[in-house]
Amino acid sequence: MSKLRFHAVKETLTRKPLKIEEKERRSSIFGNNVFNEATMRQFLTKEAYKSVMDAVQNGSKIDRGVADHISTGMKEWAISKGVTHYTHWFQPLTGATAEKHDAFFETIGGGLAIEKFGGGQLVQQEPDASSFPNGGIRNTFEARGYTAWDPTSPAFIYETTLCIPTVFVSYTGEALDYKTPLLRALQAVDHAAVAVARYFDKNVKKVNASLGWEQEYFLIDSALVASRPDITLTGRTLLGHSPAKGQQLDDHYFGTIPNRAMSFMRDLETECMLLGIPVKTRHNEVAPNQFELAPIYDEANLAVDHNSLLMDVMDKIAGRHNFKVLFHEKPFAGVNGSGKHNNWSLSTDTGINLLGPGKTPMSNLQFLTFFINSIKAVHEYEELLRASIASASNDHRLGANEAPPAIISVFIGEQLTNVLHELEGVTKGKLSPEEKTDLKLNVVGKIPEILLDNTDRNRTSPFAFTGNKFEFRAVGSTANCANPMTVLNSIMAKQLIDFKAEVDALIENKDMKKDDAIFNVLREYIKTSKNILFEGNGYGDEWQKEAKKRGLSNNKTTPEALKARMAKKNISLFEDLGVMNRVEIEARYEIEVEEYALRVQIEGRVLGDIARNHVVPTAVRYQNILIENVRGLKDIYGDDFKKYAKEQMVLIQVISGHIEAINSGVTKMTKERKIANNIQDSEKRAEAYCNKVKPFFDDIRYSCDKLELLIDDELWPLTKYREMLFTK
Ligand code: ADP
Ligand code: MG
């Protein structure tokens, strides 16, 4: 075994789980490091408290004078917990979170110092933003950017720093982050959904989108990761032969959690509790050393922040346990990949889940209204939804015969399919009293019963209804949920606005009763959006053909999928809703295609390096041993040596073949990279990386992996799959 590999495996084998003691009940520490309602009551004046709550609940502005009171209260609280610094915490388009810490500490002359944190510092900061991705916005406009406090997501303390969730925008107001468009989309869906919900209940004043994400990840020993330059630099293995035993025995899913992993999880969960992240579920996933963690769902903006924060926290806590968390969608070829299911729903301030069936026919009509509008929204904007989850790393899942396919479809289960079928047959125009009674009793009225038995779950669907919410399963494990949530809530907002207009038109112009009008519009929606419904096996080839016939998109690669962002219809959607203007949309597109090309570029470089500088020299060394052996046999057996050296000579030849394949592959790939790098247009550059550079990865890898099987294990430099996946 090579030295590095040997030491990595040895170190891993001698590790012991950290002892994690939980002295207090989790419920008693929950939110202790969050400036939540309870804490605000304690540290804020009545007026300040009311003003924050007003901002959270009604989106009202916080007066500058009141902000001074709030910041003082926050500071007092933070200092009482040993905090020394504060930071605006935001989510730039790098995919990571960003922070810049400033101390409360300030000198006031005469050798004296105080702790200070004013309203101005709470409300707005001007980070040196020139190094964040901006897609040209900041060149076109002003060079500066600023962060502004988002009071709807509470401040929290992490490692002696007070973190204030903020939006990040350019000086001219263009969004430079994930949160800004999300907040706008949430506001749009709130308004649109309230208007529709009022058909059913006049008391509804606010509708919140909820999100419950499920984070999948791998835990690999940090020494093993350090011995793999590919994981270190790209987050995934670029080569490595699959182990003799993989996940075929299905013995990992929901299996006993290994001790070290368990101790990591408990440590992590404690930290989550303090930060108010309501984590609830943990379990082994399908692949060895793969796990999942899920919280209780929350308001979408908060849930998005929690997920971003969680990924940071996981990284840090893993370090304490000598683990590295791999968030990549496909860290190991041939082994199950990771996703981040986004469970999504809408609920009213009157406590009704709009995607949950109710107890009465009327509340069920409300459910069906939101349910069918969701389906219609996905049908109209399936390509945009696909674009919202596109990334170089997620391409390894979507369209790669694993997890959901790149085709977006909606699964609703047999019973609801039947309900839609019934509704599709309702009379055009006014319904007779008999028909209405029949609908109420036999179709709409039966929904709660049938959903209780609705246990059919289709794991291959990218967008599945699961009883009281939709589960968007195609989201990648590295993704910031804000992106898909912005799109989903925007398309729903747009759909509900259209729906309201159509129903109102029928009521006014055709003199229809409200429920007649609703039935009429829903009937047409069912007809026009049927094509998006699919109950079968999403992984099968037949679905690819069928989807094509239905006119559904099947955008397998990121450059292809992202194009939808620039489609006229999709630009209008965001512009009309005020979620993003054209400049913001173009900038994001630019950033995303650019990032795609960069990621593939880095992978290409790393692969070239490993193949040429690690694998080929090892192959040559082993080949020399074989050559030496053949020479020795010749010494002993003279002309007879071939009888004894036959296999060795074949091996020598095969190794030469692979060395040649690797070298010519790397040479050609490098050439294509150079060509791609010279392309000025970033969209075309991303396409070149996708279609010209990336295809060499498989060829190069193939030969490297074959060599791994041939070469003496003692010589092989890279930690093997079996060592990374099965060392506990
Ligand atoms: P499972 O899918 O394993 O049966 P659940 O249905 O309870 O489990 O929920 C899976 C995830 O969906 C959890 O993260 C949960 O918090 C979330 N979830 C449940 N209800 C909602 C909802 N109304 N809106 C958004 N997410 C939800
Ligand atoms: Mg799930």
PDB file of C-alpha atoms and ligand atoms in Angstrom, residues 214 292 341 343 457 459 466 469 471 473, ligand 2:
ATOM      1  CA  GLU A 214     -34.442  16.097   3.967  1.00  0.00           C
ATOM      2  CA  GLU A 292     -30.128  11.408   6.143  1.00  0.00           C
ATOM      3  CA  HIS A 341     -36.133  16.293  -0.976  1.00  0.00           C
ATOM      4  CA  ASN A 343     -41.471  18.872   1.043  1.00  0.00           C
ATOM      5  CA  ARG A 457     -45.569   5.874  -2.846  1.00  0.00           C
ATOM      6  CA  ARG A 459     -39.963   6.672  -5.241  1.00  0.00           C
ATOM      7  CA  THR A 466     -47.580  12.532  -0.271  1.00  0.00           C
ATOM      8  CA  LYS A 469     -47.775  18.123   0.722  1.00  0.00           C
ATOM      9  CA  GLU A 471     -42.333  16.326  -2.272  1.00  0.00           C
ATOM     10  CA  ARG A 473     -37.371  15.020  -4.940  1.00  0.00           C
TER      11      ARG A 473
HETATM   12 MG    MG B   2     -39.269  11.823   1.892  1.00  0.00          MG
END
